[in-house]
Amino acid sequence: MTTNVDLAAKATAFTALHTPATPLALANAWDVASARIVEATGAPAVATTSAGVAWSLGSPDGDSLARDRALDLIARVAAAVSVPVTADIEGGFGADPAAVGETVTGVLAAGAVGINIEDGHRDPAEQVERLAAARAAADAAGVPLYINARLDTYLRGIGDPATRLDETLTRAAAYLRAGATGIFVPGVLDPDTVAELAKGIDAPLNILLGPDAPSVSAFGALGVSRVSLGSWVAEAAYAVVRRAAEELISDGSYGALAHSLPYGDLNSLLKG
Protein backbone atom coordinates (compact mmCIF):
# COMPACT_ATOMS: atom_id res chain seq x y z
CA MET A 1 0.00 0.00 0.00
CA THR A 2 1.34 3.43 -1.02
CA THR A 3 1.46 5.88 1.88
CA ASN A 4 1.64 9.67 1.81
CA VAL A 5 5.25 9.34 2.93
CA ASP A 6 5.92 7.26 -0.19
CA LEU A 7 4.10 9.81 -2.33
CA ALA A 8 6.07 12.65 -0.79
CA ALA A 9 9.35 10.95 -1.65
CA LYS A 10 8.18 10.27 -5.20
CA ALA A 11 6.97 13.87 -5.58
CA THR A 12 10.34 15.18 -4.45
CA ALA A 13 12.10 12.91 -6.93
CA PHE A 14 9.76 14.03 -9.69
CA THR A 15 10.41 17.70 -8.98
CA ALA A 16 14.17 17.10 -9.19
CA LEU A 17 13.77 15.88 -12.78
CA HIS A 18 12.99 19.42 -13.94
CA THR A 19 16.24 20.98 -15.17
CA PRO A 20 17.31 22.77 -18.36
CA ALA A 21 20.51 20.69 -18.38
CA THR A 22 18.45 17.64 -19.33
CA PRO A 23 14.80 18.70 -19.69
CA LEU A 24 12.20 16.24 -18.50
CA ALA A 25 10.72 14.87 -21.74
CA LEU A 26 7.20 13.47 -21.43
CA ALA A 27 5.42 11.43 -24.10
CA ASN A 28 1.93 11.67 -22.63
CA ALA A 29 -0.04 8.46 -22.05
CA TRP A 30 -3.79 7.91 -21.83
CA ASP A 31 -4.26 4.38 -20.52
CA VAL A 32 -2.37 1.57 -18.81
CA ALA A 33 -0.93 0.13 -22.02
CA SER A 34 0.43 3.46 -23.28
CA ALA A 35 1.80 4.26 -19.81
CA ARG A 36 3.68 0.97 -19.64
CA ILE A 37 5.02 1.47 -23.14
CA VAL A 38 6.35 4.89 -22.13
CA GLU A 39 7.89 3.53 -18.94
CA ALA A 40 9.52 0.65 -20.85
CA THR A 41 11.46 3.13 -23.00
CA GLY A 42 13.30 4.25 -19.88
CA ALA A 43 11.25 7.38 -19.25
CA PRO A 44 11.76 8.63 -15.67
CA ALA A 45 8.10 9.65 -15.32
CA VAL A 46 4.71 9.21 -16.95
CA ALA A 47 2.31 12.05 -17.71
CA THR A 48 -1.29 11.67 -18.78
CA THR A 49 -2.93 13.70 -21.53
CA SER A 50 -6.40 14.95 -20.64
CA ALA A 51 -7.50 14.83 -24.27
CA GLY A 52 -6.30 11.27 -24.78
CA VAL A 53 -7.86 10.15 -21.51
CA ALA A 54 -11.18 11.75 -22.38
CA TRP A 55 -11.23 10.29 -25.89
CA SER A 56 -10.38 6.81 -24.64
CA LEU A 57 -13.31 7.02 -22.23
CA GLY A 58 -15.75 8.23 -24.89
CA SER A 59 -15.81 11.90 -23.93
CA PRO A 60 -14.61 15.08 -25.68
CA ASP A 61 -11.74 17.04 -24.18
CA GLY A 62 -12.52 20.26 -22.35
CA ASP A 63 -13.97 19.71 -18.86
CA SER A 64 -16.57 17.24 -20.09
CA LEU A 65 -15.24 14.09 -18.43
CA ALA A 66 -16.64 13.29 -14.99
CA ARG A 67 -14.12 13.63 -12.18
CA ASP A 68 -14.59 10.12 -10.82
CA ARG A 69 -13.85 8.59 -14.21
CA ALA A 70 -10.69 10.68 -14.55
CA LEU A 71 -9.50 9.72 -11.08
CA ASP A 72 -10.17 6.05 -11.78
CA LEU A 73 -7.98 6.23 -14.88
CA ILE A 74 -5.22 8.04 -12.96
CA ALA A 75 -5.29 5.32 -10.30
CA ARG A 76 -5.01 2.59 -12.91
CA VAL A 77 -2.02 4.26 -14.55
CA ALA A 78 -0.27 5.02 -11.25
CA ALA A 79 -0.72 1.42 -10.10
CA ALA A 80 0.64 0.09 -13.39
CA VAL A 81 4.02 1.87 -13.40
CA SER A 82 6.81 2.34 -10.89
CA VAL A 83 7.89 5.82 -12.00
CA PRO A 84 6.22 9.04 -10.81
CA VAL A 85 2.93 9.92 -12.50
CA THR A 86 1.69 13.42 -13.19
CA ALA A 87 -1.94 13.82 -14.21
CA ASP A 88 -3.56 16.40 -16.45
CA ILE A 89 -6.73 17.42 -14.61
CA GLU A 90 -7.88 20.01 -17.17
CA GLY A 91 -9.41 22.93 -15.25
CA GLY A 92 -9.49 21.03 -11.98
CA PHE A 93 -12.78 19.11 -12.34
CA GLY A 94 -14.55 21.53 -10.03
CA ALA A 95 -16.77 24.61 -10.21
CA ASP A 96 -15.03 26.38 -7.35
CA PRO A 97 -11.72 26.28 -5.42
CA ALA A 98 -13.11 23.89 -2.80
CA ALA A 99 -13.99 21.40 -5.51
CA VAL A 100 -10.51 21.72 -7.00
CA GLY A 101 -9.11 20.87 -3.56
CA GLU A 102 -11.30 17.78 -3.50
CA THR A 103 -9.96 16.79 -6.92
CA VAL A 104 -6.38 17.11 -5.72
CA THR A 105 -7.14 14.97 -2.68
CA GLY A 106 -8.48 12.38 -5.10
CA VAL A 107 -5.42 12.64 -7.34
CA LEU A 108 -3.14 11.94 -4.40
CA ALA A 109 -5.30 9.03 -3.30
CA ALA A 110 -4.98 7.71 -6.85
CA GLY A 111 -1.20 7.73 -6.51
CA ALA A 112 -0.13 10.62 -8.75
CA VAL A 113 2.43 13.16 -7.51
CA GLY A 114 1.93 15.91 -10.06
CA ILE A 115 -0.87 17.70 -11.86
CA ASN A 116 -1.42 20.01 -14.80
CA ILE A 117 -4.19 22.53 -14.23
CA GLU A 118 -5.14 25.06 -16.88
CA ASP A 119 -6.57 28.56 -16.69
CA GLY A 120 -8.21 28.60 -20.13
CA HIS A 121 -10.41 31.69 -20.39
CA ARG A 122 -10.79 31.83 -16.61
CA ASP A 123 -10.05 35.14 -14.87
CA PRO A 124 -6.49 34.99 -13.45
CA ALA A 125 -7.72 36.07 -9.99
CA GLU A 126 -10.06 33.10 -9.91
CA GLN A 127 -7.29 30.80 -11.07
CA VAL A 128 -5.10 32.02 -8.22
CA GLU A 129 -7.77 30.87 -5.75
CA ARG A 130 -8.05 27.49 -7.45
CA LEU A 131 -4.29 26.98 -7.37
CA ALA A 132 -4.16 27.98 -3.72
CA ALA A 133 -6.85 25.39 -2.95
CA ALA A 134 -4.87 22.73 -4.82
CA ARG A 135 -1.75 23.55 -2.82
CA ALA A 136 -3.66 23.57 0.46
CA ALA A 137 -5.06 20.10 -0.25
CA ALA A 138 -1.60 18.76 -1.05
CA ASP A 139 -0.12 20.38 2.06
CA ALA A 140 -2.85 18.82 4.18
CA ALA A 141 -1.78 15.42 2.85
CA GLY A 142 1.88 16.18 3.50
CA VAL A 143 2.80 15.70 -0.17
CA PRO A 144 4.83 18.31 -2.12
CA LEU A 145 2.62 17.87 -5.18
CA TYR A 146 4.14 19.24 -8.39
CA ILE A 147 1.54 21.74 -9.59
CA ASN A 148 2.18 22.61 -13.22
CA ALA A 149 0.08 25.71 -13.86
CA ARG A 150 -0.89 25.91 -17.51
CA LEU A 151 -1.30 29.39 -19.01
CA ASP A 152 -3.38 29.48 -22.16
CA THR A 153 -2.51 32.99 -23.27
CA TYR A 154 -0.62 31.74 -26.34
CA LEU A 155 -2.55 28.55 -27.01
CA ARG A 156 -5.90 30.36 -27.09
CA GLY A 157 -4.59 33.70 -28.36
CA ILE A 158 -5.81 35.59 -25.30
CA GLY A 159 -5.33 39.35 -25.24
CA ASP A 160 -3.31 41.72 -27.40
CA PRO A 161 -0.35 39.97 -29.09
CA ALA A 162 1.78 43.02 -28.34
CA THR A 163 1.34 42.57 -24.58
CA ARG A 164 0.90 38.79 -24.46
CA LEU A 165 4.39 38.10 -23.15
CA ASP A 166 3.98 40.59 -20.30
CA GLU A 167 0.54 39.20 -19.49
CA THR A 168 1.92 35.66 -19.43
CA LEU A 169 4.75 36.64 -17.10
CA THR A 170 2.35 38.49 -14.81
CA ARG A 171 0.04 35.49 -14.60
CA ALA A 172 2.96 33.15 -14.04
CA ALA A 173 4.21 35.19 -11.09
CA ALA A 174 0.74 35.26 -9.54
CA TYR A 175 0.27 31.53 -10.01
CA LEU A 176 3.61 30.77 -8.41
CA ARG A 177 2.74 32.92 -5.41
CA ALA A 178 -0.50 30.95 -5.11
CA GLY A 179 1.35 27.65 -4.86
CA ALA A 180 2.24 26.47 -8.36
CA THR A 181 5.55 24.63 -8.69
CA GLY A 182 6.11 25.15 -12.40
CA ILE A 183 4.61 26.97 -15.35
CA PHE A 184 3.34 25.39 -18.57
CA VAL A 185 2.96 27.65 -21.62
CA PRO A 186 1.63 25.67 -24.59
CA GLY A 187 1.20 27.29 -27.98
CA VAL A 188 4.60 28.95 -28.24
CA LEU A 189 7.69 27.56 -29.99
CA ASP A 190 9.46 30.72 -31.13
CA PRO A 191 12.95 30.51 -29.60
CA ASP A 192 13.15 34.19 -28.70
CA THR A 193 9.80 34.12 -26.93
CA VAL A 194 10.61 30.88 -25.15
CA ALA A 195 13.91 32.33 -23.95
CA GLU A 196 12.10 35.40 -22.60
CA LEU A 197 9.62 33.19 -20.79
CA ALA A 198 12.38 31.08 -19.25
CA LYS A 199 14.23 34.22 -18.18
CA GLY A 200 11.17 35.90 -16.71
CA ILE A 201 9.65 32.93 -14.86
CA ASP A 202 11.25 31.99 -11.55
CA ALA A 203 10.31 28.31 -11.80
CA PRO A 204 10.65 25.37 -14.19
CA LEU A 205 9.15 26.15 -17.60
CA ASN A 206 7.23 23.51 -19.57
CA ILE A 207 6.75 23.82 -23.34
CA LEU A 208 4.40 21.77 -25.54
CA LEU A 209 6.18 20.13 -28.46
CA GLY A 210 4.83 19.07 -31.82
CA PRO A 211 5.99 17.66 -35.16
CA ASP A 212 7.73 20.86 -36.29
CA ALA A 213 9.21 21.89 -32.94
CA PRO A 214 12.95 22.27 -32.27
CA SER A 215 14.75 19.47 -30.44
CA VAL A 216 14.53 18.88 -26.70
CA SER A 217 18.15 19.92 -26.24
CA ALA A 218 17.51 23.15 -28.15
CA PHE A 219 14.76 24.03 -25.71
CA GLY A 220 17.01 23.12 -22.81
CA ALA A 221 19.57 25.58 -24.09
CA LEU A 222 16.85 28.25 -23.94
CA GLY A 223 16.19 27.49 -20.26
CA VAL A 224 13.25 25.09 -20.60
CA SER A 225 13.08 22.44 -17.85
CA ARG A 226 10.29 20.25 -19.19
CA VAL A 227 8.81 19.40 -22.57
CA SER A 228 5.74 17.33 -23.31
CA LEU A 229 3.86 15.99 -26.32
CA GLY A 230 0.38 16.50 -24.90
CA SER A 231 -2.31 14.92 -27.06
CA TRP A 232 -0.02 14.46 -30.08
CA VAL A 233 0.80 10.81 -29.29
CA ALA A 234 -2.85 9.87 -28.85
CA GLU A 235 -3.74 11.75 -32.04
CA ALA A 236 -1.03 9.85 -33.92
CA ALA A 237 -2.30 6.53 -32.55
CA TYR A 238 -5.86 7.26 -33.60
CA ALA A 239 -4.59 8.39 -37.01
CA VAL A 240 -3.24 4.86 -37.49
CA VAL A 241 -6.72 3.49 -36.75
CA ARG A 242 -8.24 5.72 -39.41
CA ARG A 243 -5.57 4.97 -42.01
CA ALA A 244 -5.88 1.23 -41.42
CA ALA A 245 -9.66 1.36 -41.73
CA GLU A 246 -9.56 3.54 -44.85
CA GLU A 247 -6.99 1.33 -46.57
CA LEU A 248 -8.87 -1.83 -45.71
CA ILE A 249 -12.20 -0.48 -46.96
CA SER A 250 -10.93 1.40 -50.03
CA ASP A 251 -8.53 -1.06 -51.65
CA GLY A 252 -8.01 -3.93 -49.24
CA SER A 253 -4.43 -2.96 -48.36
CA TYR A 254 -2.74 -2.89 -44.95
CA GLY A 255 0.17 -0.47 -45.16
CA ALA A 256 -0.81 1.38 -42.00
CA LEU A 257 0.05 -1.74 -39.99
CA ALA A 258 3.68 -1.85 -41.11
CA HIS A 259 5.11 -0.37 -37.92
CA SER A 260 2.88 -2.09 -35.37
CA LEU A 261 4.26 -3.18 -32.02
CA PRO A 262 4.71 -6.97 -31.95
CA TYR A 263 1.80 -8.69 -30.22
CA GLY A 264 4.10 -10.52 -27.82
CA ASP A 265 5.97 -7.38 -26.79
CA LEU A 266 2.79 -5.48 -26.01
CA ASN A 267 1.13 -8.41 -24.31
CA SER A 268 4.17 -8.99 -22.08
CA LEU A 269 4.07 -5.39 -20.86
CA LEU A 270 0.66 -6.03 -19.38
CA LYS A 271 1.47 -9.28 -17.57
CA GLY A 272 1.92 -9.25 -13.82
mmCIF file of C-alpha atoms in Angstrom:
data_model
loop_
_atom_site.group_PDB
_atom_site.id
_atom_site.type_symbol
_atom_site.label_atom_id
_atom_site.label_comp_id
_atom_site.label_asym_id
_atom_site.label_seq_id
_atom_site.Cartn_x
_atom_site.Cartn_y
_atom_site.Cartn_z
ATOM 1 C CA MET A 1 0.000 0.000 0.000
ATOM 2 C CA THR A 2 1.339 3.427 -1.016
ATOM 3 C CA THR A 3 1.458 5.879 1.879
ATOM 4 C CA ASN A 4 1.639 9.666 1.806
ATOM 5 C CA VAL A 5 5.248 9.339 2.927
ATOM 6 C CA ASP A 6 5.920 7.265 -0.192
ATOM 7 C CA LEU A 7 4.098 9.809 -2.327
ATOM 8 C CA ALA A 8 6.072 12.648 -0.787
ATOM 9 C CA ALA A 9 9.352 10.946 -1.650
ATOM 10 C CA LYS A 10 8.177 10.269 -5.197
ATOM 11 C CA ALA A 11 6.973 13.868 -5.582
ATOM 12 C CA THR A 12 10.343 15.178 -4.448
ATOM 13 C CA ALA A 13 12.104 12.907 -6.930
ATOM 14 C CA PHE A 14 9.764 14.032 -9.693
ATOM 15 C CA THR A 15 10.414 17.701 -8.980
ATOM 16 C CA ALA A 16 14.169 17.099 -9.192
ATOM 17 C CA LEU A 17 13.772 15.880 -12.776
ATOM 18 C CA HIS A 18 12.994 19.422 -13.942
ATOM 19 C CA THR A 19 16.243 20.984 -15.165
ATOM 20 C CA PRO A 20 17.310 22.769 -18.364
ATOM 21 C CA ALA A 21 20.514 20.694 -18.376
ATOM 22 C CA THR A 22 18.449 17.637 -19.328
ATOM 23 C CA PRO A 23 14.804 18.699 -19.690
ATOM 24 C CA LEU A 24 12.197 16.236 -18.502
ATOM 25 C CA ALA A 25 10.716 14.873 -21.742
ATOM 26 C CA LEU A 26 7.199 13.470 -21.432
ATOM 27 C CA ALA A 27 5.416 11.428 -24.103
ATOM 28 C CA ASN A 28 1.928 11.669 -22.631
ATOM 29 C CA ALA A 29 -0.041 8.462 -22.053
ATOM 30 C CA TRP A 30 -3.789 7.911 -21.831
ATOM 31 C CA ASP A 31 -4.264 4.382 -20.523
ATOM 32 C CA VAL A 32 -2.370 1.572 -18.808
ATOM 33 C CA ALA A 33 -0.925 0.135 -22.018
ATOM 34 C CA SER A 34 0.426 3.457 -23.281
ATOM 35 C CA ALA A 35 1.800 4.257 -19.806
ATOM 36 C CA ARG A 36 3.681 0.967 -19.636
ATOM 37 C CA ILE A 37 5.025 1.469 -23.144
ATOM 38 C CA VAL A 38 6.353 4.891 -22.135
ATOM 39 C CA GLU A 39 7.890 3.527 -18.938
ATOM 40 C CA ALA A 40 9.520 0.652 -20.854
ATOM 41 C CA THR A 41 11.459 3.135 -22.998
ATOM 42 C CA GLY A 42 13.301 4.254 -19.878
ATOM 43 C CA ALA A 43 11.247 7.377 -19.248
ATOM 44 C CA PRO A 44 11.760 8.631 -15.674
ATOM 45 C CA ALA A 45 8.104 9.653 -15.322
ATOM 46 C CA VAL A 46 4.715 9.210 -16.947
ATOM 47 C CA ALA A 47 2.310 12.052 -17.709
ATOM 48 C CA THR A 48 -1.287 11.668 -18.783
ATOM 49 C CA THR A 49 -2.934 13.702 -21.528
ATOM 50 C CA SER A 50 -6.405 14.945 -20.636
ATOM 51 C CA ALA A 51 -7.495 14.828 -24.266
ATOM 52 C CA GLY A 52 -6.295 11.267 -24.780
ATOM 53 C CA VAL A 53 -7.863 10.146 -21.509
ATOM 54 C CA ALA A 54 -11.181 11.754 -22.381
ATOM 55 C CA TRP A 55 -11.232 10.294 -25.892
ATOM 56 C CA SER A 56 -10.376 6.812 -24.645
ATOM 57 C CA LEU A 57 -13.315 7.021 -22.235
ATOM 58 C CA GLY A 58 -15.748 8.231 -24.890
ATOM 59 C CA SER A 59 -15.811 11.896 -23.927
ATOM 60 C CA PRO A 60 -14.611 15.075 -25.677
ATOM 61 C CA ASP A 61 -11.736 17.035 -24.176
ATOM 62 C CA GLY A 62 -12.518 20.257 -22.350
ATOM 63 C CA ASP A 63 -13.965 19.712 -18.859
ATOM 64 C CA SER A 64 -16.567 17.235 -20.088
ATOM 65 C CA LEU A 65 -15.240 14.089 -18.432
ATOM 66 C CA ALA A 66 -16.644 13.292 -14.987
ATOM 67 C CA ARG A 67 -14.122 13.630 -12.182
ATOM 68 C CA ASP A 68 -14.594 10.118 -10.817
ATOM 69 C CA ARG A 69 -13.851 8.586 -14.213
ATOM 70 C CA ALA A 70 -10.693 10.684 -14.554
ATOM 71 C CA LEU A 71 -9.505 9.716 -11.080
ATOM 72 C CA ASP A 72 -10.165 6.051 -11.777
ATOM 73 C CA LEU A 73 -7.977 6.230 -14.882
ATOM 74 C CA ILE A 74 -5.218 8.038 -12.956
ATOM 75 C CA ALA A 75 -5.294 5.324 -10.299
ATOM 76 C CA ARG A 76 -5.014 2.593 -12.915
ATOM 77 C CA VAL A 77 -2.021 4.263 -14.546
ATOM 78 C CA ALA A 78 -0.270 5.022 -11.246
ATOM 79 C CA ALA A 79 -0.720 1.421 -10.104
ATOM 80 C CA ALA A 80 0.641 0.090 -13.386
ATOM 81 C CA VAL A 81 4.017 1.872 -13.399
ATOM 82 C CA SER A 82 6.810 2.343 -10.890
ATOM 83 C CA VAL A 83 7.895 5.817 -12.001
ATOM 84 C CA PRO A 84 6.218 9.040 -10.814
ATOM 85 C CA VAL A 85 2.926 9.923 -12.497
ATOM 86 C CA THR A 86 1.687 13.423 -13.188
ATOM 87 C CA ALA A 87 -1.938 13.817 -14.210
ATOM 88 C CA ASP A 88 -3.564 16.398 -16.446
ATOM 89 C CA ILE A 89 -6.730 17.422 -14.605
ATOM 90 C CA GLU A 90 -7.883 20.009 -17.167
ATOM 91 C CA GLY A 91 -9.408 22.932 -15.251
ATOM 92 C CA GLY A 92 -9.495 21.027 -11.977
ATOM 93 C CA PHE A 93 -12.783 19.113 -12.337
ATOM 94 C CA GLY A 94 -14.553 21.534 -10.034
ATOM 95 C CA ALA A 95 -16.770 24.608 -10.214
ATOM 96 C CA ASP A 96 -15.026 26.380 -7.346
ATOM 97 C CA PRO A 97 -11.717 26.279 -5.420
ATOM 98 C CA ALA A 98 -13.110 23.891 -2.798
ATOM 99 C CA ALA A 99 -13.994 21.400 -5.511
ATOM 100 C CA VAL A 100 -10.505 21.716 -6.996
ATOM 101 C CA GLY A 101 -9.106 20.874 -3.565
ATOM 102 C CA GLU A 102 -11.298 17.777 -3.500
ATOM 103 C CA THR A 103 -9.964 16.788 -6.916
ATOM 104 C CA VAL A 104 -6.381 17.108 -5.716
ATOM 105 C CA THR A 105 -7.137 14.974 -2.683
ATOM 106 C CA GLY A 106 -8.478 12.380 -5.104
ATOM 107 C CA VAL A 107 -5.424 12.644 -7.342
ATOM 108 C CA LEU A 108 -3.141 11.939 -4.401
ATOM 109 C CA ALA A 109 -5.303 9.033 -3.297
ATOM 110 C CA ALA A 110 -4.983 7.706 -6.848
ATOM 111 C CA GLY A 111 -1.196 7.730 -6.512
ATOM 112 C CA ALA A 112 -0.126 10.619 -8.746
ATOM 113 C CA VAL A 113 2.431 13.156 -7.512
ATOM 114 C CA GLY A 114 1.934 15.912 -10.059
ATOM 115 C CA ILE A 115 -0.873 17.705 -11.858
ATOM 116 C CA ASN A 116 -1.422 20.010 -14.799
ATOM 117 C CA ILE A 117 -4.190 22.529 -14.234
ATOM 118 C CA GLU A 118 -5.144 25.062 -16.881
ATOM 119 C CA ASP A 119 -6.571 28.560 -16.691
ATOM 120 C CA GLY A 120 -8.206 28.604 -20.134
ATOM 121 C CA HIS A 121 -10.407 31.686 -20.392
ATOM 122 C CA ARG A 122 -10.794 31.833 -16.605
ATOM 123 C CA ASP A 123 -10.047 35.138 -14.869
ATOM 124 C CA PRO A 124 -6.489 34.993 -13.447
ATOM 125 C CA ALA A 125 -7.718 36.072 -9.993
ATOM 126 C CA GLU A 126 -10.064 33.101 -9.912
ATOM 127 C CA GLN A 127 -7.290 30.800 -11.067
ATOM 128 C CA VAL A 128 -5.105 32.019 -8.215
ATOM 129 C CA GLU A 129 -7.768 30.865 -5.753
ATOM 130 C CA ARG A 130 -8.053 27.489 -7.452
ATOM 131 C CA LEU A 131 -4.290 26.979 -7.370
ATOM 132 C CA ALA A 132 -4.164 27.976 -3.716
ATOM 133 C CA ALA A 133 -6.848 25.390 -2.954
ATOM 134 C CA ALA A 134 -4.869 22.734 -4.823
ATOM 135 C CA ARG A 135 -1.751 23.547 -2.821
ATOM 136 C CA ALA A 136 -3.664 23.567 0.459
ATOM 137 C CA ALA A 137 -5.059 20.101 -0.253
ATOM 138 C CA ALA A 138 -1.598 18.764 -1.047
ATOM 139 C CA ASP A 139 -0.120 20.379 2.059
ATOM 140 C CA ALA A 140 -2.845 18.819 4.176
ATOM 141 C CA ALA A 141 -1.783 15.418 2.854
ATOM 142 C CA GLY A 142 1.882 16.179 3.496
ATOM 143 C CA VAL A 143 2.801 15.703 -0.171
ATOM 144 C CA PRO A 144 4.829 18.315 -2.124
ATOM 145 C CA LEU A 145 2.618 17.866 -5.180
ATOM 146 C CA TYR A 146 4.137 19.242 -8.388
ATOM 147 C CA ILE A 147 1.538 21.736 -9.593
ATOM 148 C CA ASN A 148 2.181 22.609 -13.224
ATOM 149 C CA ALA A 149 0.079 25.711 -13.862
ATOM 150 C CA ARG A 150 -0.893 25.912 -17.510
ATOM 151 C CA LEU A 151 -1.300 29.388 -19.005
ATOM 152 C CA ASP A 152 -3.379 29.484 -22.164
ATOM 153 C CA THR A 153 -2.510 32.985 -23.274
ATOM 154 C CA TYR A 154 -0.615 31.744 -26.337
ATOM 155 C CA LEU A 155 -2.553 28.547 -27.007
ATOM 156 C CA ARG A 156 -5.902 30.362 -27.085
ATOM 157 C CA GLY A 157 -4.586 33.702 -28.358
ATOM 158 C CA ILE A 158 -5.812 35.592 -25.303
ATOM 159 C CA GLY A 159 -5.327 39.351 -25.243
ATOM 160 C CA ASP A 160 -3.309 41.716 -27.395
ATOM 161 C CA PRO A 161 -0.348 39.973 -29.086
ATOM 162 C CA ALA A 162 1.782 43.025 -28.336
ATOM 163 C CA THR A 163 1.339 42.567 -24.581
ATOM 164 C CA ARG A 164 0.899 38.792 -24.464
ATOM 165 C CA LEU A 165 4.388 38.098 -23.150
ATOM 166 C CA ASP A 166 3.983 40.586 -20.299
ATOM 167 C CA GLU A 167 0.536 39.197 -19.485
ATOM 168 C CA THR A 168 1.924 35.662 -19.435
ATOM 169 C CA LEU A 169 4.754 36.639 -17.101
ATOM 170 C CA THR A 170 2.345 38.493 -14.809
ATOM 171 C CA ARG A 171 0.042 35.487 -14.602
ATOM 172 C CA ALA A 172 2.957 33.147 -14.043
ATOM 173 C CA ALA A 173 4.211 35.189 -11.088
ATOM 174 C CA ALA A 174 0.737 35.260 -9.539
ATOM 175 C CA TYR A 175 0.269 31.529 -10.014
ATOM 176 C CA LEU A 176 3.612 30.772 -8.414
ATOM 177 C CA ARG A 177 2.744 32.916 -5.409
ATOM 178 C CA ALA A 178 -0.503 30.954 -5.114
ATOM 179 C CA GLY A 179 1.350 27.649 -4.864
ATOM 180 C CA ALA A 180 2.235 26.474 -8.359
ATOM 181 C CA THR A 181 5.550 24.627 -8.693
ATOM 182 C CA GLY A 182 6.114 25.150 -12.403
ATOM 183 C CA ILE A 183 4.605 26.973 -15.349
ATOM 184 C CA PHE A 184 3.339 25.390 -18.572
ATOM 185 C CA VAL A 185 2.965 27.650 -21.622
ATOM 186 C CA PRO A 186 1.626 25.668 -24.588
ATOM 187 C CA GLY A 187 1.196 27.287 -27.984
ATOM 188 C CA VAL A 188 4.603 28.948 -28.242
ATOM 189 C CA LEU A 189 7.689 27.557 -29.994
ATOM 190 C CA ASP A 190 9.457 30.721 -31.135
ATOM 191 C CA PRO A 191 12.954 30.513 -29.601
ATOM 192 C CA ASP A 192 13.145 34.194 -28.698
ATOM 193 C CA THR A 193 9.796 34.124 -26.931
ATOM 194 C CA VAL A 194 10.607 30.878 -25.149
ATOM 195 C CA ALA A 195 13.907 32.332 -23.954
ATOM 196 C CA GLU A 196 12.100 35.397 -22.598
ATOM 197 C CA LEU A 197 9.618 33.189 -20.788
ATOM 198 C CA ALA A 198 12.375 31.082 -19.254
ATOM 199 C CA LYS A 199 14.235 34.219 -18.176
ATOM 200 C CA GLY A 200 11.171 35.900 -16.710
ATOM 201 C CA ILE A 201 9.652 32.931 -14.858
ATOM 202 C CA ASP A 202 11.255 31.993 -11.553
ATOM 203 C CA ALA A 203 10.309 28.313 -11.799
ATOM 204 C CA PRO A 204 10.650 25.375 -14.193
ATOM 205 C CA LEU A 205 9.153 26.149 -17.605
ATOM 206 C CA ASN A 206 7.230 23.509 -19.569
ATOM 207 C CA ILE A 207 6.748 23.820 -23.344
ATOM 208 C CA LEU A 208 4.403 21.769 -25.542
ATOM 209 C CA LEU A 209 6.181 20.132 -28.463
ATOM 210 C CA GLY A 210 4.833 19.074 -31.825
ATOM 211 C CA PRO A 211 5.992 17.656 -35.162
ATOM 212 C CA ASP A 212 7.730 20.861 -36.287
ATOM 213 C CA ALA A 213 9.214 21.891 -32.944
ATOM 214 C CA PRO A 214 12.951 22.267 -32.266
ATOM 215 C CA SER A 215 14.754 19.469 -30.437
ATOM 216 C CA VAL A 216 14.529 18.878 -26.702
ATOM 217 C CA SER A 217 18.153 19.918 -26.243
ATOM 218 C CA ALA A 218 17.513 23.146 -28.149
ATOM 219 C CA PHE A 219 14.757 24.035 -25.705
ATOM 220 C CA GLY A 220 17.014 23.116 -22.809
ATOM 221 C CA ALA A 221 19.572 25.582 -24.088
ATOM 222 C CA LEU A 222 16.846 28.249 -23.939
ATOM 223 C CA GLY A 223 16.195 27.489 -20.264
ATOM 224 C CA VAL A 224 13.247 25.090 -20.598
ATOM 225 C CA SER A 225 13.083 22.440 -17.850
ATOM 226 C CA ARG A 226 10.295 20.248 -19.192
ATOM 227 C CA VAL A 227 8.811 19.402 -22.575
ATOM 228 C CA SER A 228 5.736 17.328 -23.315
ATOM 229 C CA LEU A 229 3.864 15.988 -26.320
ATOM 230 C CA GLY A 230 0.376 16.501 -24.900
ATOM 231 C CA SER A 231 -2.309 14.922 -27.058
ATOM 232 C CA TRP A 232 -0.024 14.462 -30.075
ATOM 233 C CA VAL A 233 0.795 10.814 -29.290
ATOM 234 C CA ALA A 234 -2.854 9.875 -28.851
ATOM 235 C CA GLU A 235 -3.735 11.748 -32.037
ATOM 236 C CA ALA A 236 -1.032 9.848 -33.923
ATOM 237 C CA ALA A 237 -2.295 6.531 -32.554
ATOM 238 C CA TYR A 238 -5.861 7.265 -33.605
ATOM 239 C CA ALA A 239 -4.593 8.388 -37.011
ATOM 240 C CA VAL A 240 -3.244 4.858 -37.494
ATOM 241 C CA VAL A 241 -6.716 3.493 -36.754
ATOM 242 C CA ARG A 242 -8.245 5.724 -39.408
ATOM 243 C CA ARG A 243 -5.568 4.975 -42.012
ATOM 244 C CA ALA A 244 -5.881 1.227 -41.423
ATOM 245 C CA ALA A 245 -9.664 1.357 -41.732
ATOM 246 C CA GLU A 246 -9.557 3.541 -44.850
ATOM 247 C CA GLU A 247 -6.988 1.329 -46.571
ATOM 248 C CA LEU A 248 -8.871 -1.830 -45.715
ATOM 249 C CA ILE A 249 -12.197 -0.477 -46.963
ATOM 250 C CA SER A 250 -10.928 1.397 -50.025
ATOM 251 C CA ASP A 251 -8.527 -1.059 -51.654
ATOM 252 C CA GLY A 252 -8.008 -3.932 -49.244
ATOM 253 C CA SER A 253 -4.434 -2.957 -48.357
ATOM 254 C CA TYR A 254 -2.738 -2.894 -44.947
ATOM 255 C CA GLY A 255 0.170 -0.470 -45.161
ATOM 256 C CA ALA A 256 -0.814 1.379 -41.997
ATOM 257 C CA LEU A 257 0.053 -1.735 -39.994
ATOM 258 C CA ALA A 258 3.684 -1.851 -41.113
ATOM 259 C CA HIS A 259 5.109 -0.375 -37.924
ATOM 260 C CA SER A 260 2.880 -2.085 -35.371
ATOM 261 C CA LEU A 261 4.262 -3.181 -32.025
ATOM 262 C CA PRO A 262 4.711 -6.969 -31.946
ATOM 263 C CA TYR A 263 1.805 -8.689 -30.221
ATOM 264 C CA GLY A 264 4.098 -10.524 -27.819
ATOM 265 C CA ASP A 265 5.965 -7.378 -26.790
ATOM 266 C CA LEU A 266 2.794 -5.483 -26.015
ATOM 267 C CA ASN A 267 1.135 -8.413 -24.310
ATOM 268 C CA SER A 268 4.165 -8.990 -22.077
ATOM 269 C CA LEU A 269 4.072 -5.393 -20.865
ATOM 270 C CA LEU A 270 0.656 -6.029 -19.381
ATOM 271 C CA LYS A 271 1.471 -9.275 -17.570
ATOM 272 C CA GLY A 272 1.922 -9.247 -13.819
#
